[in-house]
mmCIF file of C-alpha atoms in Angstrom:
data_model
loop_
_atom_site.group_PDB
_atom_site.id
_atom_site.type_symbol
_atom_site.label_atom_id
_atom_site.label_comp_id
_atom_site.label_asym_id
_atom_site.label_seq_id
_atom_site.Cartn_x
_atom_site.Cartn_y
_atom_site.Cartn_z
ATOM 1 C CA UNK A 1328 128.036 88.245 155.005
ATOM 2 C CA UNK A 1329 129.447 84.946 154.327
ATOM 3 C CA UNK A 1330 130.674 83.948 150.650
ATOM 4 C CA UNK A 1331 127.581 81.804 150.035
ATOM 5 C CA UNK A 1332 125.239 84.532 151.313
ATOM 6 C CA UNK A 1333 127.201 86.952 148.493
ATOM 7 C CA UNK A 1334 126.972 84.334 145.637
ATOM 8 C CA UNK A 1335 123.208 83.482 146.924
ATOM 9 C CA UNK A 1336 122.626 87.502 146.564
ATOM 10 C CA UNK A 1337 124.376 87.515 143.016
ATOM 11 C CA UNK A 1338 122.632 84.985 141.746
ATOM 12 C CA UNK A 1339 118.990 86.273 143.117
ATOM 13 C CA UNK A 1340 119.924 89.499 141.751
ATOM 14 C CA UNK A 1341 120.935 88.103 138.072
ATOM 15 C CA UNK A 1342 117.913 85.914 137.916
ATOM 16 C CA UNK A 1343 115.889 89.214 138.512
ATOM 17 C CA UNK A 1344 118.245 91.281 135.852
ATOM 18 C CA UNK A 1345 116.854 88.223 133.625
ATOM 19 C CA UNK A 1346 113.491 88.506 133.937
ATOM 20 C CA UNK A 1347 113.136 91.888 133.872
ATOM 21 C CA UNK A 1348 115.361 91.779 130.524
ATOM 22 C CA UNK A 1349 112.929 88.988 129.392
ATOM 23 C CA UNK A 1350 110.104 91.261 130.068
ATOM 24 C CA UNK A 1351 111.185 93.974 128.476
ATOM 25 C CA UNK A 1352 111.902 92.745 125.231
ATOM 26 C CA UNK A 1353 108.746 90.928 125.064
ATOM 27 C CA UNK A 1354 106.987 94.157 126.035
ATOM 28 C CA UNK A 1355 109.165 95.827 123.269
ATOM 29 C CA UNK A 1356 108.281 93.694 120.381
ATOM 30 C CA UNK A 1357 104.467 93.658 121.269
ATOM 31 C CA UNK A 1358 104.468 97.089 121.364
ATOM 32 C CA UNK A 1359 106.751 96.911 117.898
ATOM 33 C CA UNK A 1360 104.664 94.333 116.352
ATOM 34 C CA UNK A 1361 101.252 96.952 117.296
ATOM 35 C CA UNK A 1362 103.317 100.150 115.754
ATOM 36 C CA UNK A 1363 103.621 97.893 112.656
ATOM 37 C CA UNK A 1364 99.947 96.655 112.232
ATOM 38 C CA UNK A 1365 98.775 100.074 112.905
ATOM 39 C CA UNK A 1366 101.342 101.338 110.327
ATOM 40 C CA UNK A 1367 100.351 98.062 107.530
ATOM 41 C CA UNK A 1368 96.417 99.243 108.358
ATOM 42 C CA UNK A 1369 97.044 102.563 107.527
ATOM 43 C CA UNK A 1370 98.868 101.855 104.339
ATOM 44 C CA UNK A 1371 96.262 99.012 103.200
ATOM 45 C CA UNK A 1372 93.071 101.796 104.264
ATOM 46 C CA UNK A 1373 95.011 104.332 101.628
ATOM 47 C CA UNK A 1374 95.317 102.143 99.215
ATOM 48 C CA UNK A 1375 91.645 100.770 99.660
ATOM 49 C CA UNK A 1376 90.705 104.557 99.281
ATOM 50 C CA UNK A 1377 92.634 104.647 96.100
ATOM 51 C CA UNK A 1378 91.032 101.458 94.720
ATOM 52 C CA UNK A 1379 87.673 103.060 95.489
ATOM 53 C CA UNK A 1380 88.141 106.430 93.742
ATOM 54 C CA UNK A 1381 89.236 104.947 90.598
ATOM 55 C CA UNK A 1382 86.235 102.673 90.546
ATOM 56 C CA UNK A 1383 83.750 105.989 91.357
ATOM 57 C CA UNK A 1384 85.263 107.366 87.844
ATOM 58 C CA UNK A 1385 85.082 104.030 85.773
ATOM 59 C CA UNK A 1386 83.843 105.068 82.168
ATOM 60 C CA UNK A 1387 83.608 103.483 78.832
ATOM 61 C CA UNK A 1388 87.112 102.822 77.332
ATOM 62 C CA UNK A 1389 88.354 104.840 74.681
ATOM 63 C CA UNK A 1390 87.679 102.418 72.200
ATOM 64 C CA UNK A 1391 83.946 102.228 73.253
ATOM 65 C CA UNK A 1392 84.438 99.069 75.381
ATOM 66 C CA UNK A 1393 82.102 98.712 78.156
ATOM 67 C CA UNK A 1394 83.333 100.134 81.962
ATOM 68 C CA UNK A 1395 83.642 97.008 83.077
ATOM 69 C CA UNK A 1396 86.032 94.407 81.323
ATOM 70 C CA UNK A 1397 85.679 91.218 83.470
ATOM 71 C CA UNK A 1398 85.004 90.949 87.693
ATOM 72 C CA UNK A 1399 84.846 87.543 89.721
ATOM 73 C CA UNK A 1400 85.852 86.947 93.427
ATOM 74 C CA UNK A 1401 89.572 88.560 93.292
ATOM 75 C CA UNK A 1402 90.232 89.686 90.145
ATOM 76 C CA UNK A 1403 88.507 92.857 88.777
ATOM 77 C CA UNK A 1404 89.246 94.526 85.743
ATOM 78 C CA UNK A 1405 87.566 98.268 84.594
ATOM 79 C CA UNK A 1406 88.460 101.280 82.804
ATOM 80 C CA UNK A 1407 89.474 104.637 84.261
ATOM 81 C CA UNK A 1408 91.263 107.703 83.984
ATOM 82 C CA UNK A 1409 92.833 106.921 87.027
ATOM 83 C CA UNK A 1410 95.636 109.692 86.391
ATOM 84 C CA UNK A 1411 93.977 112.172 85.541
ATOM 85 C CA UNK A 1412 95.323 112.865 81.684
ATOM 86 C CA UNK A 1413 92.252 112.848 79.516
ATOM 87 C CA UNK A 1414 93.152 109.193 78.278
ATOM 88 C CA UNK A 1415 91.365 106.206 79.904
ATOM 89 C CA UNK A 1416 93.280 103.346 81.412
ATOM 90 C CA UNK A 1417 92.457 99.544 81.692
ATOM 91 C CA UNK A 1418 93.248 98.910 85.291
ATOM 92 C CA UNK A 1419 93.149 95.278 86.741
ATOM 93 C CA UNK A 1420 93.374 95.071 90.277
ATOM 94 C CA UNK A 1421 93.991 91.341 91.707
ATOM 95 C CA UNK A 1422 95.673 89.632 94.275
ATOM 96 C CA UNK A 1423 98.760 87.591 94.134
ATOM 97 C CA UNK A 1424 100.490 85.888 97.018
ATOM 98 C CA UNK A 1425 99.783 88.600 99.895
ATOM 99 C CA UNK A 1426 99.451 91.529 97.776
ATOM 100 C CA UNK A 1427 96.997 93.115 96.015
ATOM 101 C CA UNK A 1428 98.010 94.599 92.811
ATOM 102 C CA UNK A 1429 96.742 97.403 90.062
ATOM 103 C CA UNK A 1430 97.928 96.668 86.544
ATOM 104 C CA UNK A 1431 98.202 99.548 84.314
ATOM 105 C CA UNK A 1432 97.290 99.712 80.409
ATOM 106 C CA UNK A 1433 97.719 102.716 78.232
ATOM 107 C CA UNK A 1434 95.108 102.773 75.089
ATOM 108 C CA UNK A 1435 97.245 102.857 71.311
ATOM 109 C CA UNK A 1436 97.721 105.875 69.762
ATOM 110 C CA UNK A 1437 95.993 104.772 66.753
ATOM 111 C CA UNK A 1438 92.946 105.356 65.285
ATOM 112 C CA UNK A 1439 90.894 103.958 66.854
ATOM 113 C CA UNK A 1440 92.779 102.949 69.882
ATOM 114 C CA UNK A 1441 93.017 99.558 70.992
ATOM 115 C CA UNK A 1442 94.157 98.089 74.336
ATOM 116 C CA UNK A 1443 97.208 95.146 74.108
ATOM 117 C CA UNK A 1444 96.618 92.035 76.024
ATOM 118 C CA UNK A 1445 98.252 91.993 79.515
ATOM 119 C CA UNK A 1446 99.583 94.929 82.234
ATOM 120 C CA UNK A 1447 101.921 97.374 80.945
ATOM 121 C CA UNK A 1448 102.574 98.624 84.227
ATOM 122 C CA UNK A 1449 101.522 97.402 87.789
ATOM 123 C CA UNK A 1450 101.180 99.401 91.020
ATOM 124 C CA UNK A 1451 101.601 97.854 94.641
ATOM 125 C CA UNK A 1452 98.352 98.507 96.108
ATOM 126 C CA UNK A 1453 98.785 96.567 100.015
ATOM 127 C CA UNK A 1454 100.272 93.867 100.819
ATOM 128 C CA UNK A 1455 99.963 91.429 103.717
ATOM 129 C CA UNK A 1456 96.487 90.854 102.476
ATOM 130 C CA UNK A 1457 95.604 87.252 104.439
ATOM 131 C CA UNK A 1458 92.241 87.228 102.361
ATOM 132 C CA UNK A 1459 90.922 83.097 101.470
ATOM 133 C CA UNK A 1460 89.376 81.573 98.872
ATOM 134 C CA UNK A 1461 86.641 82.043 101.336
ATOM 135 C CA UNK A 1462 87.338 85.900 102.081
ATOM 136 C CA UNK A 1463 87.143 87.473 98.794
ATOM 137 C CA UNK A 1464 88.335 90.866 97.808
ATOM 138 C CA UNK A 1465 85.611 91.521 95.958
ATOM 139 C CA UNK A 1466 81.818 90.810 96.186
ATOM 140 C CA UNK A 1467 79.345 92.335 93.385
ATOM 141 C CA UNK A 1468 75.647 93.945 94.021
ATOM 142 C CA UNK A 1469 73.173 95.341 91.324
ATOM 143 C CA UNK A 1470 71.049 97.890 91.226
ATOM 144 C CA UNK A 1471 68.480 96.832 93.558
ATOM 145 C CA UNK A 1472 70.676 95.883 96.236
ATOM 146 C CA UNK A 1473 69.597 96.407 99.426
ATOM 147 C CA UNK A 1474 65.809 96.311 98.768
ATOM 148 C CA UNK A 1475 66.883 92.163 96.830
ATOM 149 C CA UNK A 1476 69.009 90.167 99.195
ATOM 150 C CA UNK A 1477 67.990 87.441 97.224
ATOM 151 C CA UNK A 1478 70.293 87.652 94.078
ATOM 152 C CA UNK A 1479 72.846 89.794 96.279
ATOM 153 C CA UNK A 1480 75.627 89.576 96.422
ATOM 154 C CA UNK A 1481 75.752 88.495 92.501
ATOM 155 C CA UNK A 1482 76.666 85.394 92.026
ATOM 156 C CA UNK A 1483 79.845 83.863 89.817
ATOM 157 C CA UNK A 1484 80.178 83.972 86.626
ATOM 158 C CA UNK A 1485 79.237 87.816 87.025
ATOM 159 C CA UNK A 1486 77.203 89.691 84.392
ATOM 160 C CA UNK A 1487 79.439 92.424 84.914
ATOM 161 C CA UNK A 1488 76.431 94.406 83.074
ATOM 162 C CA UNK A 1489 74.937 94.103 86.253
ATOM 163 C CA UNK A 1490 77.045 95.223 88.918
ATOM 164 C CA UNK A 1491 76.264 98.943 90.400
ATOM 165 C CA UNK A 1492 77.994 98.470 93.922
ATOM 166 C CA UNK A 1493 81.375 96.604 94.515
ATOM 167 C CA UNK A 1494 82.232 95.869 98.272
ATOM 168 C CA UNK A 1495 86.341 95.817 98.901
ATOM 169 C CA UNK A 1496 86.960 93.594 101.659
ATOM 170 C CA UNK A 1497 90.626 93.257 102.589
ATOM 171 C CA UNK A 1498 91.863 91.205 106.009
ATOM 172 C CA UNK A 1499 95.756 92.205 107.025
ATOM 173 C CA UNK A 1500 98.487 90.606 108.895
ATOM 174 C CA UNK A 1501 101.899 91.425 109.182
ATOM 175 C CA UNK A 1502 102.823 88.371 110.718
ATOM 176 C CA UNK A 1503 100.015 85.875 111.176
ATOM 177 C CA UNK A 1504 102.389 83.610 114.001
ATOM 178 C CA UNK A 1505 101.651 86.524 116.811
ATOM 179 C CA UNK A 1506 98.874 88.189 118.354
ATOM 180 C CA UNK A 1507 96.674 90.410 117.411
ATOM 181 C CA UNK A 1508 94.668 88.530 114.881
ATOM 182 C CA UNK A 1509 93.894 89.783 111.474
ATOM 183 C CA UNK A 1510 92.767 93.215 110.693
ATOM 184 C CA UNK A 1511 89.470 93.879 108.461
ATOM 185 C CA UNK A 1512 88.944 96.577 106.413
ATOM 186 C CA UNK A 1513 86.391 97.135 103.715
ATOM 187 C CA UNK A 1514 84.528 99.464 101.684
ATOM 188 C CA UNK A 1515 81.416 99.755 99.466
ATOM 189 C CA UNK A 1516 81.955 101.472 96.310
ATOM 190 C CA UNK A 1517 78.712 103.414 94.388
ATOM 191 C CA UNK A 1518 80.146 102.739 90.117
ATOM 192 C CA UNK A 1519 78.096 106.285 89.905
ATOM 193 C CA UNK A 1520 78.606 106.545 85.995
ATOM 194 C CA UNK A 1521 77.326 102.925 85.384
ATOM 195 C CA UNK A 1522 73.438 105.178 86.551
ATOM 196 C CA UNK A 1523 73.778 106.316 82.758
ATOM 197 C CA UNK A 1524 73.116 102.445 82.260
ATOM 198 C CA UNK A 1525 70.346 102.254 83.962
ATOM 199 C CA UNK A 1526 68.200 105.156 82.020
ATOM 200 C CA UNK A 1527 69.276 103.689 78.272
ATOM 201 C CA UNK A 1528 67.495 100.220 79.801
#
């Protein structure tokens, strides 16, 4: 074998150490970037599940405040003894930026309680949430939803003294630059003590 022939068969063979080190990595960070979308799925579909039990158990406030304190398109805000202590909570879940967020606030101990403007606390529900102004978190059905597709889904400004059914829609992407495309998740919630509503009508 000459010298050129050897150089030739180095250079061959380093041109295929190159693409198959090119391959690789690509196949690695697909493969990464899938482990991490299934991962950000799973952690936004526990959090939806979260969302959704603490609407199930929405109740009047302690103060006698009605279950539901304001809703519109991604901003929701309802009472709940989300913990589990005998006390009810104001909880306002929204989204800012690519997260959606629960806000947490404990009634007074006075008599009778009262609930202070703002969050006391706030919880990280999910985040990379690529929801639009067209794609929102929340949508809002009454009671005669499905039988009336004609005045559902409720339409904004919200009578929240309407709303029986909330649908959580949430869309997720780690990193919206690469393949796959977004991930969509959702959830109708039943507001099963708001049927106490219903019968006083």
């Amino acid at each position: 074998m000459t010298l050129i022939e050897a150089i030739m068969a180095i250079g061959l063979f380093a041109l295929g150490i190159e693409g198959f080190t090119l391959l690789f990595l690509r196949t690695w960070e697909h493969n990464k970037y899938t482990i991490e979308m299934g991962q950000s799925a799973m952690t936004v579909s526990q959090g939806v599940s979260k969302m959704a039990n603490y609407l199930r158990g929405i109740r009047q406030s302690d103060n006698g405040a009605y279950p539901i304190s304001s809703a519109s398109a991604n901003d929701l805000v309802v009472y709940s003894d989300y913990d589990k202590d005998g006390t009810t909570e104001r909880l306002h879940f929204y989204k800012s930026g690519t997260q959606v967020l629960m806000g947490i606030r404990e009634p007074s101990s006075t008599f009778p309680p009262s609930y202070a403007a703002g969050d006391q606390s706030t919880q990280v529900i999910a985040t990379s949430i690529m929801n639009t102004a067209t794609d929102p978190i929340f949508q809002y059905f009454n009671k005669d939803y499905p039988d009336d597709m004609t005045k559902n889904p409720l339409q904004s400004p919200v009578a929240v003294s309407e709303i029986r059914l909330v649908r959580i829609f949430l869309k997720i992407n780690i990193d919206p630059n690469n393949a796959p495309d977004n991930i969509e998740t959702e959830t109708f919630v039943g507001l099963r003590n708001l049927n106490d509503y219903d019968r006083i009508q």
